[in-house]
Coordinates of C-alpha atoms in Angstrom, one line a residue:
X1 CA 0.0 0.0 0.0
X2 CA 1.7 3.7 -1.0
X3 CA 2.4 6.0 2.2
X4 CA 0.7 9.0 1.5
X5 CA 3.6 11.5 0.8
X6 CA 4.9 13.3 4.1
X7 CA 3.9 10.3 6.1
X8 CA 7.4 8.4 5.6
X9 CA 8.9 7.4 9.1
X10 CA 11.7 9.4 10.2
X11 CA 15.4 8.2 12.0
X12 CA 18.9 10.0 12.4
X13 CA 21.6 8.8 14.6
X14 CA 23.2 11.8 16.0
X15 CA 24.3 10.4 19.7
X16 CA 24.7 8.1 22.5
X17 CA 21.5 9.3 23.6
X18 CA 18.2 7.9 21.5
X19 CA 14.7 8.9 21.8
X20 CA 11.6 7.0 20.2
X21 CA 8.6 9.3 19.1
X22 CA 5.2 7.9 19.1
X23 CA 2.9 9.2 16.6
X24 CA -1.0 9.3 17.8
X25 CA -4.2 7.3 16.4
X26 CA -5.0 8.0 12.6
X27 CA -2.3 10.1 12.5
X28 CA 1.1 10.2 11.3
X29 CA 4.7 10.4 11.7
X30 CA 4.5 14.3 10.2
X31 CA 2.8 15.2 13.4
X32 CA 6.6 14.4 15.4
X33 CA 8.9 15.3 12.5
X34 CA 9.5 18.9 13.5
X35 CA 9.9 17.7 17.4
X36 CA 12.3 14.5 16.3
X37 CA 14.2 17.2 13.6
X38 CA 14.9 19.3 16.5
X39 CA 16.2 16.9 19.2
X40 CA 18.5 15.3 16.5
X41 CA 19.8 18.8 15.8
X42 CA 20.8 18.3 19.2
X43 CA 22.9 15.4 19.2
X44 CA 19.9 12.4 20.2
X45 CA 19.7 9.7 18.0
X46 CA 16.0 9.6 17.4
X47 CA 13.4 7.3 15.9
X48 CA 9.9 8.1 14.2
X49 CA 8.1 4.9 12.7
X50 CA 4.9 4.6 11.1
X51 CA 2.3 2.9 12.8
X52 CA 1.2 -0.2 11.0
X53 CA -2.2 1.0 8.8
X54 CA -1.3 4.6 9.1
X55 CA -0.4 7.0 6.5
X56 CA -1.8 4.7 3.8
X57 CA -5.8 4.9 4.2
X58 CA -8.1 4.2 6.8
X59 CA -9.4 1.1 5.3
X60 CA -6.4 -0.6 5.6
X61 CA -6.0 0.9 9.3
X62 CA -9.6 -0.9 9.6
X63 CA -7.1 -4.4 10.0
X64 CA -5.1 -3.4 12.6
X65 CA -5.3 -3.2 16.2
X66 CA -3.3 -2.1 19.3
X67 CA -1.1 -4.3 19.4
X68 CA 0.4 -4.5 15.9
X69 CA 0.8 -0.7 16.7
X70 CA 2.7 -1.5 19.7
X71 CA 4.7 -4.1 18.6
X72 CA 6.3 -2.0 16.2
X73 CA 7.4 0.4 18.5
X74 CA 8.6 -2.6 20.6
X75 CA 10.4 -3.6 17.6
X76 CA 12.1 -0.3 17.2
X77 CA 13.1 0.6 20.5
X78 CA 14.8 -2.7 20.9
X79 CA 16.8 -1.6 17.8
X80 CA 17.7 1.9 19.6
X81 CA 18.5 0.3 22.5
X82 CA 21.3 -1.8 20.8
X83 CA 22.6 1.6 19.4
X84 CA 22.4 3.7 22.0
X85 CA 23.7 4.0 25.8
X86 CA 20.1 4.8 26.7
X87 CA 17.0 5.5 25.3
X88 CA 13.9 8.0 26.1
X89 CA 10.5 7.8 24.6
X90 CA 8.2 10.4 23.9
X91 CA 4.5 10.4 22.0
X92 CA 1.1 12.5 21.6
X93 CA -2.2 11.4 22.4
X94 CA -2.6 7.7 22.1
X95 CA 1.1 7.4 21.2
X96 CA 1.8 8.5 24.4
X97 CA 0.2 5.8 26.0
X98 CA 2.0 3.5 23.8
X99 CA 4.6 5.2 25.4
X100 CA 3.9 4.6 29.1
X101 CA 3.3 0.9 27.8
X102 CA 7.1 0.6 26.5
X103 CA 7.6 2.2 30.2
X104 CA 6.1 -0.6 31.8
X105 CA 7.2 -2.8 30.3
X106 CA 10.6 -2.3 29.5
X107 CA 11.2 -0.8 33.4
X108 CA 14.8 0.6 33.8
X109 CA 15.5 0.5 30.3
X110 CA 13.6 3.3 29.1
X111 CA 15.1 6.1 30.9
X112 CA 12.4 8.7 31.0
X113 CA 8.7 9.4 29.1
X114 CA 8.0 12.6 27.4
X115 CA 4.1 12.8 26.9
X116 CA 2.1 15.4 25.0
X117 CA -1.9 15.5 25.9
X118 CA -1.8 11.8 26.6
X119 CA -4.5 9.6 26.2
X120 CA -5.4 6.8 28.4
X121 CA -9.8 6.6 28.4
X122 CA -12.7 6.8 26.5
X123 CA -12.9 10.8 25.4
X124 CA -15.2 10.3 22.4
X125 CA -18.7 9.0 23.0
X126 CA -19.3 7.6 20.1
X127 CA -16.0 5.3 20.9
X128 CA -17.8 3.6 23.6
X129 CA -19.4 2.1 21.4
X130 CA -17.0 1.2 18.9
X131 CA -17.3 -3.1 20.2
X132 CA -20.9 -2.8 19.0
X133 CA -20.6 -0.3 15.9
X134 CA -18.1 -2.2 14.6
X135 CA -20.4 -4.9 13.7
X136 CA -22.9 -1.8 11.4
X137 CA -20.1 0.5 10.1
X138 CA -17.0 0.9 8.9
X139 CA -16.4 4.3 9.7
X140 CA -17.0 7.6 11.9
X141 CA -15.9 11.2 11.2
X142 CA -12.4 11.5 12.1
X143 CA -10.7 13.5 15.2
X144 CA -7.8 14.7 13.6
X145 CA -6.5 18.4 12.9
X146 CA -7.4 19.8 16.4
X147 CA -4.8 23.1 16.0
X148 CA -5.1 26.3 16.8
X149 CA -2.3 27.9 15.0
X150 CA -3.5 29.3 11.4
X151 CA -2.5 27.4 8.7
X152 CA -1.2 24.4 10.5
X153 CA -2.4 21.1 9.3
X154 CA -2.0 17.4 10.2
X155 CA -1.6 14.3 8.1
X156 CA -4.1 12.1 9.2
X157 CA -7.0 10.1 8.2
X158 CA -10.1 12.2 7.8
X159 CA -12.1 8.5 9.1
X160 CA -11.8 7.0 12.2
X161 CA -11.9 2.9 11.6
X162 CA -14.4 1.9 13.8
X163 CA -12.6 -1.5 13.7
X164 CA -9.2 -0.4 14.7
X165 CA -11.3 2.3 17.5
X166 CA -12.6 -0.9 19.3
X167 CA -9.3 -2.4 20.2
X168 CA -8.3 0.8 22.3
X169 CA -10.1 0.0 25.7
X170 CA -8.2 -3.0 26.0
X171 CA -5.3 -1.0 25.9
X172 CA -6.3 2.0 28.1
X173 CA -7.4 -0.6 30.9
X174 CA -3.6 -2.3 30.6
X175 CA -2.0 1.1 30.9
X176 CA -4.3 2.5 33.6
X177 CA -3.8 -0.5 35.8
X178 CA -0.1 -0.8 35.4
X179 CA 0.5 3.1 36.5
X180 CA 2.4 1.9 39.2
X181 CA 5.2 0.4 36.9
X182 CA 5.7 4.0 35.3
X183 CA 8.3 4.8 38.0
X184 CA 10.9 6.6 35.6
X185 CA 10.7 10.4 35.5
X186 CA 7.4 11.6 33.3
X187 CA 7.0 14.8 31.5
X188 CA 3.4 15.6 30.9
X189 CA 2.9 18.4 27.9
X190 CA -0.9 19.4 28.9
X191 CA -2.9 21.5 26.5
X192 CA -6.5 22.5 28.6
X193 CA -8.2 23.7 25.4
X194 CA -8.0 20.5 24.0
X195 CA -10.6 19.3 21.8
X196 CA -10.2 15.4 21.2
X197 CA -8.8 14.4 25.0
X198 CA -10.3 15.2 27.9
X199 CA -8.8 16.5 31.0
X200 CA -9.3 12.6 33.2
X201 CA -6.3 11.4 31.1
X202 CA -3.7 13.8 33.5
X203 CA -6.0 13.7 36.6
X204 CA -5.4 10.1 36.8
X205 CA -1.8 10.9 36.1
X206 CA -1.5 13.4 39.2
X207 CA -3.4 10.9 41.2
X208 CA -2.0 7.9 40.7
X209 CA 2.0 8.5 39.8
X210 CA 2.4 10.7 44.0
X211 CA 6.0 9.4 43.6
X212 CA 7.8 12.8 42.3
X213 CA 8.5 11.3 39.1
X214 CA 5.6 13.4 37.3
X215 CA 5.9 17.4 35.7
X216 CA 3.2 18.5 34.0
X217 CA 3.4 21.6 32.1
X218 CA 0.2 23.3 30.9
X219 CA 0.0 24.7 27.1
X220 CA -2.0 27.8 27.5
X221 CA -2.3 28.4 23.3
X222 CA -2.5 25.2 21.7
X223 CA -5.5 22.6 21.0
X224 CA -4.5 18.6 21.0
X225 CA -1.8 18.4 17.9
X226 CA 0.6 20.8 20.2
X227 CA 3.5 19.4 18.7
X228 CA 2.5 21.3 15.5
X229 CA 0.9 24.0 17.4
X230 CA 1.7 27.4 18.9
X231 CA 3.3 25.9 21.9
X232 CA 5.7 23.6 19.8
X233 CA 8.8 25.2 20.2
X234 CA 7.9 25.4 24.7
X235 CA 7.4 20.8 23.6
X236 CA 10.8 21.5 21.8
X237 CA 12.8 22.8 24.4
X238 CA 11.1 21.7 27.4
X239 CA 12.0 18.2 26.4
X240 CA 15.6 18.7 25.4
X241 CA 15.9 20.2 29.3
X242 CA 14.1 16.5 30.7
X243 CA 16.4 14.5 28.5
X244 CA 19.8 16.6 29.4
X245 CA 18.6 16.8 33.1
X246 CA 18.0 12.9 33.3
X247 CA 20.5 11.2 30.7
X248 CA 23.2 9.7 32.3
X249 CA 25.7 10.6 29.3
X250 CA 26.2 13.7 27.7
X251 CA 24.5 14.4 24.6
X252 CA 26.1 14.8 21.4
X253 CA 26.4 18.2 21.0
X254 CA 27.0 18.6 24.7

């Protein structure tokens, strides 16, 4: 199946230091290029696959689930971590649960968790029902393209596959009953004007990680796509800090 163009994954070994980038649901790696161009430009190796049935169309989305999604991140963070000394992983929205995932799963070797408006529960109504729908449609409207900043866009599908959409509960249930596993430091990017996630995705963050490992920052002028938004450059720069503060070698350009 072609990958639409600007949807191409994205990877540049700079340094010791690697960081895996997560895209979100329906979307694309285009939504993390400009983060994942700037840490590189920094020195960090970094990594930015496409999700398995993204970037092509929705229908082909339609036959995949969560954990073919995941399991190509696993995949490619087991490849950084044979590059690199030590490897941080960052996403948006759903990829950043995918993130906290590798987090829990992986332990120690993930050495910290960047997350932009994370997503870890139903936010979409219709989505509850996704199980049942399933069986009657093919399709919603999509939730892509939340961004405030004129004339920003993001490459993603303009259908949500209803198929794919029922997997995700699974997953949010595994991630919000593991929280306790997520013991490495967390950066939380948190836009409040955010139209696609809810706010209960950091409350349960703030309530459930009370170990000092979690910062949340808030974005005062971006919607849910803040990596493409106004507040990009604050992601930018306010994850270089985390990664410099925490690595345990210097970074490239360092």
């Amino acid at each position: 199946m072609p990958v639409l163009p600007g949807a191409e994954p994205y990877h540049r070994d700079e340094g010791p230091v690697g960081v895996l980038f997560c895209h979100g649901f329906t979307g694309t790696p285009q939504s993390l290029r400009p983060w994942a161009e700037h840490l590189a430009g920094a020195g960090l190796t970094v990594a930015l696959p496409r999700l398995p049935g993204h970037g092509t169309t929705w229908q082909e989305m339609s036959r995949t689930r969560w954990e073919d999604w995941y399991a190509e991140l696993d995949k490619t963070f087991a490849d950084l971590l044979g590059r690199c000394a030590e490897v941080f992983v960052a996403g948006l929205s759903l990829g950043a649960c995918l993130a906290l995932r590798l987090a829990q799963v992986h332990g120690a070797a993930v050495r910290g968790v960047v997350a932009v408006n994370p997503s870890l529960t139903v936010d979409v109504p219709l989505l509850r029902l996704a199980p049942v729908l399933k069986l009657v449609i093919p399709s919603v409207a999509g939730v892509a393209g939340d961004i405030k900043k004129a004339g920003a866009t993001e490459l993603a599908y303009a259908r949500t596959p209803v198929r794919a959409a029922a997997t995700l509960p699974r997953l949010w249930s595994l991630v919000r009953s593991r929280l306790d596993l997520v013991t490495q430091p967390l950066l939380v990017f948190h836009s409040p004007d955010d139209h696609v996630v809810k706010p209960t995705s950091v409350r349960l963050l703030r309530e459930r990680l009370t170990g000092g490992n979690l910062t949340v920052v808030e974005l005062a002028d971006s919607y849910h796509v803040a990596t493409l938004d106004n507040d990009a450059g604050e992601i930018f720069a306010g994850s270089l800090d985390f990664i410099r503060t925490h690595a345990s070698v210097p970074l490239q350009r360092d």
